[in-house]
Amino acid sequence: MDQSDAATRTRNGDRKAPPTIYDIARLTGVSPSTVSRALNKPGRLNAQTERRIRDAASELGYRINPMARALPTGKTGTLGLLVSDITNPAYFDLVRGAERVASETGMTIVFADSQESPELERSTAERLQTSVDGLLLVGSRLEDQQIQELSSVKPLVIVNRLVDGIPAVFPDVRPGITTALELLREAGHRRIAYLAGPEASWMNGQRWQHAFEIAVEWDMSIVEIKSNAPTREGGAEAFGRVKAADVSAVLAYNDLVALGLLRECRDHGLDVPGQLSIVGFDDIFGADLPTPALSTIRMPLAALGENGIRRLLAEIDGGASEDDAALPTKFVGRESIGPVGV
Amino acid sequence: MDQSDAATRTRNGDRKAPPTIYDIARLTGVSPSTVSRALNKPGRLNAQTERRIRDAASELGYRINPMARALPTGKTGTLGLLVSDITNPAYFDLVRGAERVASETGMTIVFADSQESPELERSTAERLQTSVDGLLLVGSRLEDQQIQELSSVKPLVIVNRLVDGIPAVFPDVRPGITTALELLREAGHRRIAYLAGPEASWMNGQRWQHAFEIAVEWDMSIVEIKSNAPTREGGAEAFGRVKAADVSAVLAYNDLVALGLLRECRDHGLDVPGQLSIVGFDDIFGADLPTPALSTIRMPLAALGENGIRRLLAEIDGGASEDDAALPTKFVGRESIGPVGV
DNA sequence: CGACATTCGACAATCGGTTGCCGAGCGATT
DNA sequence: AATCGCTCGGCAACCGATTGTCGAATGTCG
């Protein structure tokens, strides 16, 4: 059959197998084990032998086969990154940060989302676990116990979540919320609303809880308004309820719902910030785009991704239990906040 | 050191090895090969034996080890997705589409970006190739020959690019551009500019070329204005040159630069669309956010991702050379286009 | 009832590395 | 000069699956 291969160029039978350490061994006249050592135990071999082997390797264009290596070592050189919803631009900054440190350390990231479905999240996590060295769960919607189970299989780090016994990386939302409410209060706001996110989201709980505490402390009234989904549509859909709540300012679960609400206000002729002040959360791409530009509480998204991966790597090779300091959030003042109308 | 393990609960020594087919074999009293057949050659075995084995497998919580399977079969169940720059929201939608199809077919996606660097792209592609069944190159900045070389190693599909002999998925930019220029012409525009993207980008070439042809055909003057980077910053930075060019409308390489330019116009008090009309490309998240909302030529991003993966899968198991129809683009009229000022 | 076909499941080799163990060879030490 | 110890590199087992081959058992048919 070989003779026909030369003719049909698009046939993929003509792909030749990549060189292996056996090829290098044959070429240099040593044993495969020696090649293996030359390539990843620098100094273990005679310098000249090592040189010779390395040269042969690069001449052959040798690339290690990660699968073959993974088998005996159990290390795949791969990290799993599972987010609750790729649709949210917030995750892109996070993914970006994660991808950066991963590629710096020579790790590969496999990426998946669970579309806000706990079932899908669990099955995807389990599937990934068989082929990665560790898993980074971002904004998990699973229950604590499920996360603990996953963690008993392979190293696992959670981002934007806190579960007993599980290494976590998360932001401190307090500073950002504090500044935001401070400003709102100074601007005369006394009745505010929190436009909520998914109930299964730990982050949502955090945001609500801290906003609540601070508002109460400062003697502002605060109510929680439900939303259908943490999306622009969800925010737009909540417009009616926001309006009915008779508040002068809204703190939204995230920028997506804030943006949705903001747009709906514009479409309904409700002046922002004249009649309603809006504060978002995350500072995603595009938050500064609308008029008025969205004031928001910036999440250290890239840093969360970076630290998440770093923490995971530490967890994988050692189990160093250094607890990360919670990364601070920061209020970003733009145009969607104003003095309360008369 | 082992005795300390029991004490420190965070130690990862307590993770037990996952069950293998050997465990199942022992449990059911058959040989490992029989287990293998029971699990992935339905019907090959006696129905009862198969049942018994399957039950044991699920009881043990058996998950196949993809690495171990990959070794003899050469199939990893993984696809590589390499984009030129994760920063661009346009890729979000594309990645989303790709991820969808992949997870539907039980494939896993490994994801990486090359930060607009051809060198990085090449090395990353080569690295990925050793551990995936195929590669999807999106907006590649490599030279044709390099792509062909990569393609000779493993199945490869390119998106937003055309290279001789390489399966490709790409949009037809013509319809969108046609409509856009048509509208501009009707609105009285006679002198327009194309705010260019990266020279290494095939897509940029396409957009320029078609815009050029159509403009010439319709007797409009068109000039190409360089930009430093296909980002918001790049667009903002080009503001001076756009202004100096004395045109009444700008067609931008993508929404990012359009958005940057738009913002810069606002900051400099140049009225859009009163004094300048702007049209973007891609219809990314956020394009509808600014005031004026950005008119743009929508790319079928999700479809590109989906078809890209589908094409890749076809390429992997068969080499079916069915050529995809080019997906049409569509003009999305919003607010950044207006009649030419006097 | 015997020959033959067919079904079922085990054996063993293989994929491409890694690594513990061992022995050969060498120089240094006393 | 004999011993010691160290360096260097090979042997072979192993990681967890897949698969070609083959023998045994079963059933079928004449």
XYZ file of C-alpha atoms (C1' of nucleotides) in Angstrom:
744
model
C 0.000 0.000 0.000
C 2.944 2.263 0.479
C 3.409 2.993 -3.165
C -0.012 4.651 -3.427
C 0.675 6.894 -0.498
C 3.152 8.963 -2.378
C 0.518 9.787 -4.940
C -2.398 10.838 -2.764
C -1.097 13.789 -0.860
C -4.230 14.489 1.115
C -4.499 10.991 2.444
C -3.537 10.986 6.037
C -1.846 7.676 5.815
C 1.275 9.550 4.863
C 1.761 10.994 8.301
C 4.854 9.313 9.622
C 5.108 8.319 13.224
C 7.023 10.782 15.349
C 10.451 9.721 16.625
C 10.656 7.980 19.976
C 13.441 7.576 22.466
C 14.065 4.215 20.886
C 14.936 5.913 17.642
C 17.356 8.146 19.454
C 18.792 5.184 21.302
C 19.416 3.327 18.089
C 20.944 6.357 16.464
C 23.351 7.043 19.294
C 24.013 3.435 20.233
C 22.827 3.646 23.812
C 19.877 2.136 25.582
C 16.470 3.827 25.748
C 16.764 4.279 29.464
C 19.924 6.249 28.943
C 18.130 8.489 26.487
C 15.399 9.055 28.985
C 17.917 10.090 31.601
C 19.847 12.286 29.229
C 16.687 14.177 28.485
C 15.297 14.698 31.911
C 17.927 14.010 34.511
C 20.565 16.576 33.613
C 23.919 15.681 35.116
C 23.031 12.093 35.777
C 24.977 11.073 32.706
C 28.417 11.740 31.359
C 28.347 15.209 29.898
C 29.466 14.034 26.466
C 26.957 11.239 26.276
C 24.254 13.631 27.291
C 25.329 16.117 24.634
C 25.393 13.438 21.980
C 21.932 12.264 22.871
C 20.487 15.736 23.095
C 21.897 16.577 19.700
C 20.482 13.464 18.160
C 17.146 14.219 19.758
C 16.891 17.687 18.369
C 18.165 16.513 15.012
C 15.371 13.980 14.853
C 12.916 16.615 15.995
C 12.047 14.518 18.970
C 9.099 15.566 21.145
C 8.254 13.668 24.229
C 4.986 11.810 24.160
C 3.070 13.167 27.155
C 0.725 10.216 27.219
C 3.507 7.717 27.386
C 5.166 9.652 30.138
C 1.955 10.074 32.050
C 1.428 6.368 32.331
C 4.271 5.430 34.651
C 4.582 8.766 36.396
C 0.951 9.617 36.828
C 1.758 13.202 35.888
C 0.001 14.434 32.795
C 1.305 17.983 32.636
C -2.250 19.138 32.290
C -4.553 21.169 34.484
C -8.318 21.258 34.250
C -10.171 24.536 34.377
C -13.879 24.345 34.877
C -16.015 27.463 34.883
C -19.701 27.714 35.531
C -20.476 29.588 32.335
C -18.200 30.586 29.505
C -20.657 33.202 28.470
C -19.591 35.514 31.248
C -16.767 37.776 30.097
C -15.538 37.902 33.659
C -14.172 34.445 33.210
C -12.127 35.411 30.253
C -9.843 37.577 32.266
C -9.612 34.791 34.740
C -8.891 32.209 32.091
C -6.317 34.523 30.659
C -4.485 34.777 33.963
C -4.673 31.048 34.434
C -3.443 30.343 30.962
C -0.515 32.665 31.500
C 0.977 31.015 34.527
C 0.145 27.604 33.184
C 2.047 28.139 29.984
C 4.869 29.753 31.927
C 5.293 26.589 33.906
C 4.914 24.399 30.863
C 1.515 23.109 31.837
C -1.372 22.734 29.456
C -4.839 23.852 30.337
C -7.904 21.945 29.418
C -10.938 24.021 29.500
C -14.592 23.322 29.973
C -17.757 24.910 31.211
C -20.757 23.530 32.980
C -23.416 25.923 31.723
C -24.620 26.672 35.237
C -25.669 23.057 35.647
C -24.453 21.214 38.757
C -24.985 17.829 37.140
C -22.962 18.758 34.120
C -20.337 20.260 36.349
C -19.948 17.081 38.307
C -19.762 14.782 35.330
C -17.362 17.059 33.522
C -15.183 17.348 36.574
C -15.048 13.597 36.934
C -14.254 13.121 33.314
C -11.484 15.669 33.400
C -10.009 14.320 36.580
C -8.841 11.179 34.889
C -6.616 13.094 32.570
C -5.313 16.053 34.522
C -2.958 16.571 37.411
C -5.360 18.860 39.164
C -8.569 20.750 38.801
C -9.453 24.391 39.204
C -13.128 24.902 39.892
C -14.278 28.441 39.284
C -17.562 29.578 40.751
C -18.619 26.025 41.389
C -22.325 25.386 41.805
C -21.752 22.046 43.457
C -22.488 21.292 47.051
C -19.703 21.322 49.566
C -19.704 17.601 49.922
C -19.464 16.970 46.211
C -16.480 19.231 46.044
C -14.865 17.407 48.893
C -15.398 14.132 47.116
C -13.786 15.434 43.970
C -10.937 16.721 46.046
C -10.284 13.297 47.476
C -9.510 12.009 44.010
C -7.061 14.563 42.714
C -5.693 17.905 43.840
C -8.353 20.536 43.500
C -8.521 24.249 44.111
C -11.644 26.332 44.145
C -11.956 29.934 43.063
C -14.694 32.241 44.311
C -15.853 29.735 46.802
C -15.066 28.545 50.273
C -15.415 24.957 51.369
C -14.120 23.394 54.529
C -10.772 21.720 53.972
C -10.444 22.707 50.328
C -7.715 25.083 49.195
C -9.355 28.200 47.876
C -8.578 31.428 46.137
C -11.091 34.193 46.467
C -11.388 37.922 46.665
C -12.231 40.043 49.631
C -15.339 41.830 48.441
C -15.531 43.991 51.532
C -13.258 46.877 50.549
C -14.980 47.385 47.222
C -18.465 47.223 48.656
C -17.488 49.497 51.514
C -16.248 52.208 49.213
C -19.246 51.846 46.956
C -21.758 52.145 49.763
C -19.776 54.947 51.296
C -20.041 56.907 48.109
C -23.701 56.124 47.712
C -24.361 57.251 51.247
C -22.465 60.474 50.748
C -24.494 61.023 47.612
C -27.605 60.859 49.735
C -28.800 57.339 49.039
C -30.673 55.726 51.901
C -32.689 53.041 50.217
C -30.771 50.617 48.077
C -31.331 47.246 46.474
C -29.148 44.274 45.830
C -29.970 42.655 42.509
C -29.107 39.053 43.267
C -27.331 36.321 41.329
C -27.679 32.526 41.371
C -28.552 31.098 44.754
C -26.065 28.308 44.324
C -23.300 30.842 43.943
C -21.167 31.329 47.010
C -19.958 34.600 45.569
C -23.515 35.832 45.389
C -23.931 35.030 49.058
C -20.776 36.931 49.903
C -21.783 39.981 48.002
C -25.219 40.087 49.492
C -24.017 39.415 52.993
C -21.387 42.105 53.052
C -23.587 44.638 51.349
C -26.248 43.827 53.892
C -23.980 44.185 56.877
C -22.482 47.425 55.752
C -25.811 48.912 54.767
C -27.307 48.030 58.108
C -24.303 49.383 59.914
C -24.659 52.664 58.130
C -28.320 52.846 58.580
C -29.324 52.433 54.978
C -32.246 50.257 54.039
C -31.441 47.400 51.735
C -33.578 44.855 49.918
C -32.735 41.822 47.849
C -34.267 41.578 44.403
C -34.139 38.249 42.635
C -33.028 37.837 39.078
C -33.647 34.965 36.733
C -30.151 34.601 35.444
C -26.794 36.290 35.956
C -26.895 37.676 32.440
C -27.811 40.860 30.646
C -31.211 39.394 29.985
C -31.615 38.638 33.655
C -30.790 42.223 34.511
C -33.164 43.650 31.945
C -35.910 41.369 33.102
C -35.556 42.617 36.672
C -36.178 46.224 35.645
C -39.800 46.204 36.679
C -39.061 44.851 40.113
C -36.269 47.330 40.615
C -38.520 50.176 39.718
C -41.250 48.922 42.009
C -38.820 48.625 44.904
C -38.601 52.370 45.295
C -34.859 52.543 45.814
C -32.444 55.178 44.623
C -29.533 52.873 43.986
C -28.887 49.294 42.923
C -25.900 47.138 43.630
C -25.931 44.367 41.112
C -24.613 40.841 41.487
C -22.363 41.356 38.503
C -21.688 43.638 35.580
C -23.732 41.545 33.228
C -26.975 42.097 35.107
C -25.967 45.697 35.805
C -25.452 46.253 32.113
C -28.757 44.649 31.296
C -30.530 46.805 33.819
C -28.737 49.902 32.673
C -29.768 49.340 29.107
C -33.337 48.699 30.119
C -33.352 51.960 32.066
C -32.162 53.803 29.023
C -34.799 52.155 26.879
C -37.495 53.098 29.362
C -36.293 56.633 29.746
C -35.260 56.188 33.347
C -32.280 58.447 33.864
C -29.100 56.908 35.229
C -27.689 58.223 37.443
C -30.270 60.976 37.771
C -33.112 58.794 38.958
C -31.265 55.602 39.719
C -27.635 54.870 40.542
C -26.234 51.538 39.463
C -23.133 49.715 40.655
C -21.913 46.534 39.069
C -19.490 43.868 40.087
C -16.411 42.431 38.351
C -15.381 45.214 35.991
C -15.635 43.079 32.916
C -14.713 44.044 29.402
C -17.252 46.591 28.248
C -18.240 47.974 31.628
C -16.793 51.332 30.626
C -18.518 51.327 27.253
C -22.060 52.500 27.889
C -23.138 56.009 28.592
C -23.227 56.400 31.491
C -20.180 54.198 31.994
C -20.799 51.606 34.655
C -19.359 52.154 38.103
C -18.352 48.803 39.410
C -16.450 46.871 41.997
C -13.442 45.455 40.329
C -12.568 41.848 40.911
C -8.921 40.898 40.593
C -9.890 38.440 37.905
C -6.558 37.819 36.272
C -4.958 37.511 39.689
C -7.589 35.017 40.741
C -6.751 32.906 37.737
C -3.046 33.217 38.299
C -3.159 32.476 41.980
C -5.610 29.699 41.429
C -3.211 27.908 39.130
C -0.245 28.642 41.329
C -2.054 27.295 44.324
C -3.032 24.246 42.364
C 0.528 23.643 41.287
C 1.675 23.945 44.886
C -1.022 21.532 45.902
C 0.054 19.071 43.245
C 3.698 18.905 44.098
C 3.851 19.132 47.801
C 0.678 20.051 49.446
C 2.141 23.224 50.828
C -0.767 24.595 52.775
C 0.099 28.228 52.506
C -3.103 30.129 52.669
C -3.392 32.889 50.157
C -4.387 36.269 51.374
C -7.774 37.184 50.004
C -7.273 39.493 47.065
C -8.860 42.866 47.626
C -11.575 44.269 45.419
C -11.614 47.896 44.467
C -14.388 50.275 43.629
C -14.093 51.800 40.179
C -15.981 55.044 39.982
C -17.417 55.886 36.606
C -20.616 57.566 35.599
C -23.497 55.451 36.775
C -23.521 56.873 40.289
C -24.934 60.266 41.135
C -26.546 62.213 43.918
C -29.993 61.043 44.844
C -32.733 62.942 43.014
C -35.161 64.997 45.019
C 7.752 9.695 56.795
C 4.605 7.709 56.242
C 3.544 7.734 59.833
C 3.095 11.486 59.696
C 0.717 11.184 56.802
C -2.093 9.918 58.906
C -1.860 12.984 61.049
C -1.768 15.703 58.409
C -5.106 15.465 56.679
C -4.150 17.730 53.825
C -1.359 15.401 52.785
C -2.202 14.024 49.396
C -0.800 10.624 50.210
C -4.280 9.586 51.168
C -5.595 9.600 47.651
C -6.183 6.041 46.587
C -5.411 4.914 43.103
C -8.447 4.712 40.819
C -9.661 1.261 39.801
C -8.294 -0.290 36.629
C -9.577 -2.963 34.342
C -7.373 -5.341 36.268
C -9.379 -4.678 39.392
C -12.549 -5.413 37.500
C -11.021 -8.524 36.013
C -10.044 -9.831 39.424
C -13.440 -9.030 40.833
C -15.334 -10.802 38.086
C -12.876 -13.606 37.569
C -12.144 -12.878 33.914
C -9.083 -11.618 32.139
C -8.337 -7.934 31.611
C -8.723 -8.266 27.878
C -12.239 -9.520 28.405
C -13.000 -6.513 30.521
C -11.678 -4.260 27.818
C -13.914 -5.918 25.268
C -16.932 -5.853 27.513
C -16.546 -2.150 27.896
C -15.990 -1.041 24.367
C -16.911 -3.823 21.989
C -20.573 -4.307 22.787
C -21.812 -7.638 21.541
C -18.410 -9.163 21.178
C -18.903 -10.990 24.457
C -21.572 -13.169 25.895
C -24.366 -10.905 27.047
C -24.279 -12.165 30.600
C -20.539 -11.826 30.957
C -20.757 -8.346 29.574
C -23.503 -7.440 32.023
C -21.523 -8.842 34.941
C -18.446 -6.886 33.971
C -20.310 -3.659 33.349
C -21.974 -3.930 36.718
C -18.699 -4.536 38.460
C -17.195 -1.598 36.632
C -19.841 0.831 37.670
C -19.827 -0.541 41.174
C -16.136 0.132 41.441
C -16.652 3.559 39.967
C -14.339 2.684 37.127
C -13.272 5.432 34.741
C -11.139 4.667 31.780
C -7.663 6.083 31.871
C -7.415 8.143 28.685
C -3.646 8.163 28.764
C -3.397 4.440 28.951
C -5.830 4.076 26.129
C -4.084 6.679 24.052
C -0.852 4.778 24.058
C -1.821 1.768 21.988
C -4.550 3.452 19.979
C -2.948 6.778 19.291
C -6.294 8.459 19.938
C -6.312 10.887 22.821
C -9.893 12.103 22.707
C -8.581 15.605 22.834
C -8.615 18.483 20.400
C -6.321 21.479 20.499
C -7.679 24.969 20.016
C -5.154 27.669 19.378
C -6.214 31.284 19.049
C -4.025 34.233 18.263
C -5.119 36.266 21.241
C -7.457 35.346 24.064
C -7.922 39.004 24.775
C -10.256 39.421 21.852
C -13.859 38.844 22.894
C -14.587 37.677 19.387
C -12.888 34.439 20.254
C -15.152 33.932 23.234
C -18.061 33.121 21.021
C -15.934 31.003 18.812
C -14.496 29.063 21.707
C -17.976 28.632 23.042
C -19.186 27.089 19.811
C -16.161 24.857 19.626
C -16.538 23.727 23.190
C -20.156 22.883 22.600
C -19.606 20.569 19.695
C -16.592 19.036 21.347
C -18.355 18.181 24.549
C -21.310 16.863 22.595
C -19.067 14.372 20.907
C -17.256 13.533 24.096
C -14.054 15.252 23.099
C -12.045 17.422 25.391
C -10.677 20.739 24.298
C -7.304 21.997 25.254
C -7.007 25.636 24.870
C -4.100 27.973 24.339
C -3.266 31.316 22.849
C -0.240 32.611 21.074
C -0.432 36.255 22.036
C -0.121 37.386 18.427
C 3.355 35.886 18.256
C 4.134 33.549 15.362
C 7.025 31.954 17.242
C 4.883 31.225 20.247
C 2.166 29.949 17.991
C 4.452 27.505 16.328
C 5.979 26.146 19.497
C 2.628 25.884 21.193
C 1.141 24.126 18.213
C 3.982 21.642 18.156
C 3.694 21.034 21.851
C -0.030 20.480 21.643
C 0.220 18.226 18.659
C 1.853 15.504 20.657
C -1.143 15.184 22.900
C -4.169 15.858 20.758
C -5.940 14.105 17.921
C -6.118 17.266 15.914
C -5.576 20.968 15.990
C -7.828 23.909 15.240
C -5.867 27.000 14.369
C -7.882 30.184 14.636
C -6.609 33.315 12.982
C -3.174 31.851 12.576
C -0.312 34.263 12.077
C 1.971 31.570 10.710
C 3.168 31.375 7.170
C 1.463 29.030 4.777
C 4.378 26.676 4.726
C 4.554 26.397 8.475
C 0.905 25.534 8.586
C 1.413 22.908 5.942
C 4.206 21.408 7.977
C 2.049 21.243 11.055
C -0.665 19.672 8.984
C 1.646 16.901 7.888
C 2.015 15.774 11.480
C -1.569 15.594 12.649
C -4.993 16.535 11.311
C -5.372 20.276 11.311
C -8.099 22.698 10.394
C -7.734 26.419 10.078
C -10.348 29.019 10.828
C -10.358 32.483 9.298
C -7.588 31.592 6.975
C -7.009 29.957 3.659
C -3.991 27.879 2.843
C -3.472 25.627 -0.116
C -4.345 22.043 0.688
C -5.451 22.706 4.246
C -9.063 22.178 5.293
C -10.473 25.521 6.286
C -13.533 27.112 7.774
C -14.063 30.771 7.160
C -16.726 33.351 6.613
C -17.694 35.134 3.476
C -17.129 38.756 4.390
C -18.561 40.044 1.155
C -22.262 40.202 1.979
C -21.676 42.125 5.182
C -19.267 44.564 3.646
C -21.523 45.056 0.654
C -24.486 46.002 2.776
C -22.365 48.269 4.936
C -20.885 50.156 2.019
C -24.229 50.304 0.340
C -25.700 52.021 3.353
C -22.758 54.354 3.652
C -23.074 55.302 0.032
C -26.763 55.951 0.349
C -25.996 58.118 3.339
C -23.815 60.224 1.125
C -20.359 58.971 2.031
C -17.815 59.155 -0.755
C -14.520 59.124 1.072
C -13.996 56.260 3.482
C -11.107 54.678 5.298
C -10.259 51.144 6.289
C -8.624 51.022 9.680
C -6.379 48.011 9.269
C -5.493 45.050 11.469
C -2.369 42.911 11.720
C -0.580 42.390 8.454
C -0.036 38.750 9.214
C -3.770 38.269 9.470
C -5.400 36.682 6.461
C -8.738 37.948 7.671
C -7.415 41.470 7.615
C -6.374 40.979 4.024
C -9.809 39.699 3.139
C -11.607 42.574 4.729
C -9.423 45.150 3.123
C -9.539 43.540 -0.265
C -13.286 43.221 -0.460
C -13.882 46.658 0.978
C -11.460 47.984 -1.591
C -13.066 46.230 -4.515
C -16.559 47.233 -3.591
C -15.608 50.818 -2.852
C -13.843 51.134 -6.164
C -16.717 49.565 -7.981
C -19.098 52.049 -6.469
C -16.855 54.925 -7.072
C -16.044 55.745 -3.504
C -12.526 56.705 -2.494
C -10.946 54.417 0.076
C -7.689 54.607 1.997
C -5.996 52.186 4.329
C -4.951 53.478 7.726
C -2.546 51.416 9.767
C -3.110 50.583 13.388
C -0.577 49.435 15.931
C -2.603 46.631 17.369
C -6.021 45.093 16.845
C -7.162 46.333 20.223
C -9.094 49.208 21.716
C -5.809 50.928 22.378
C -4.817 50.475 18.766
C -8.060 52.052 17.649
C -7.722 54.982 20.009
C -4.174 55.543 18.938
C -5.208 55.792 15.308
C -7.611 58.624 15.999
C -5.213 61.316 14.856
C -4.537 59.610 11.563
C -8.207 59.001 10.966
C -8.973 62.631 11.545
C -6.171 63.746 9.258
C -7.384 61.463 6.500
C -10.425 63.601 5.822
C -12.915 60.822 5.443
C -16.532 60.721 6.490
C -16.656 57.060 7.428
C -14.385 54.391 8.775
C -14.628 50.666 8.358
C -12.557 49.119 11.104
C -10.708 45.821 11.050
C -12.662 44.671 14.068
C -14.962 45.873 16.808
C -12.134 46.304 19.233
C -10.408 48.985 17.217
C -13.764 50.446 16.258
C -14.673 50.702 19.906
C -11.346 52.294 20.742
C -11.756 54.800 17.988
C -15.335 55.505 18.946
C -14.378 56.236 22.504
C -11.554 58.463 21.421
C -13.946 60.409 19.226
C -16.247 60.917 22.146
C -13.362 62.069 24.318
C -12.260 64.526 21.665
C -15.723 65.836 21.040
C -15.930 64.468 17.538
C -19.542 63.561 16.955
C -20.362 60.058 15.821
C -22.178 59.608 13.560
C -22.613 63.353 12.932
C -19.068 64.023 11.823
C -17.827 60.492 11.372
C -19.533 57.167 10.763
C -17.926 54.046 12.135
C -18.497 50.429 11.231
C -16.884 47.590 13.104
C -16.372 43.933 12.388
C -17.319 40.799 14.351
C -20.188 41.993 16.506
C -18.501 41.099 19.735
C -19.970 41.276 23.184
C -20.324 44.927 24.048
C -20.613 46.300 20.540
C -24.159 47.400 21.308
C -23.183 49.002 24.597
C -21.777 52.408 23.727
C -23.751 55.433 22.711
C -23.896 55.483 19.792
C -24.129 51.709 19.593
C -21.667 50.325 17.118
C -22.869 49.272 13.701
C -20.903 46.262 12.710
C -20.546 43.348 10.377
C -21.440 40.252 12.279
C -19.239 37.247 11.988
C -20.823 33.838 12.485
C -18.417 33.242 15.342
C -20.127 30.414 17.148
C -20.775 28.696 13.840
C -17.138 29.061 12.884
C -16.158 27.335 16.104
C -18.732 24.635 15.657
C -17.954 23.933 12.033
C -14.267 24.113 12.740
C -14.501 21.331 15.269
C -16.862 19.315 13.120
C -14.552 19.614 10.185
C -11.646 18.600 12.348
C -13.481 15.549 13.601
C -14.300 14.565 10.051
C -10.678 15.045 9.137
C -9.561 12.873 12.015
C -11.697 9.883 11.308
C -11.776 9.593 7.632
C -10.331 12.472 5.792
C -13.627 13.263 4.202
C -12.778 16.278 2.131
C -16.174 17.870 2.052
C -15.647 21.550 1.622
C -17.730 23.715 3.871
C -19.654 26.525 2.358
C -18.312 29.860 3.505
C -20.527 31.163 6.259
C -22.097 34.482 5.381
C -21.525 37.657 7.353
C -24.324 40.066 8.012
C -24.414 43.787 8.550
C -25.890 44.835 11.869
C -27.161 48.378 11.732
C -27.010 50.293 14.967
C -26.314 53.899 15.705
C -22.791 54.686 14.607
C -23.738 55.327 11.001
C -25.350 58.500 9.847
C -25.729 60.767 6.851
C -22.587 62.573 5.878
C -22.353 66.025 7.454
C -22.227 69.068 5.216
C -22.628 -39.933 16.570
C -18.840 -37.585 14.453
C -17.144 -33.564 11.775
C -17.351 -28.877 11.334
C -18.469 -24.101 12.342
C -18.951 -20.714 15.538
C -18.768 -18.333 19.809
C -16.321 -17.003 23.859
C -12.610 -15.605 26.476
C -7.504 -15.968 27.723
C -2.597 -15.173 26.461
C 0.749 -12.193 25.373
C 2.731 -8.523 22.787
C 2.598 -3.691 22.327
C 2.248 1.510 22.755
C 6.547 5.043 24.767
C 8.333 6.295 28.382
C 10.417 5.886 33.653
C 13.141 4.079 37.281
C 15.089 0.750 40.782
C 18.743 -2.104 40.705
C 22.933 -3.878 39.320
C 27.458 -4.464 37.455
C 31.458 -2.801 34.916
C 35.069 0.322 34.834
C 37.703 3.815 36.629
C 40.498 6.723 39.745
C 41.868 7.560 44.391
C 43.506 6.178 48.819
C 46.582 3.967 52.040
C 49.025 -3.320 44.753
C 44.709 -4.219 46.708
C 40.556 -2.084 48.184
C 37.156 1.160 48.245
C 33.825 4.052 46.300
C 31.968 6.462 42.759
C 30.360 7.295 38.071
C 28.106 5.677 34.134
C 24.922 3.174 31.537
C 22.185 -1.213 30.660
C 18.471 -4.568 32.059
C 13.980 -5.286 32.929
C 9.699 -4.423 35.186
C 5.919 -1.457 35.092
C 2.123 2.118 34.155
C -3.219 0.753 31.976
C -5.132 -0.065 28.366
C -5.844 -2.574 23.240
C -5.906 -6.308 20.000
C -4.286 -10.317 17.033
C -4.128 -14.997 17.672
C -5.507 -19.203 19.323
C -7.611 -22.979 21.922
C -11.637 -24.694 24.262
C -16.334 -25.211 24.542
C -20.590 -25.174 22.551
C -23.864 -25.956 19.076
C -25.255 -27.610 14.417
C -25.808 -30.465 10.733
C -25.600 -34.464 8.048
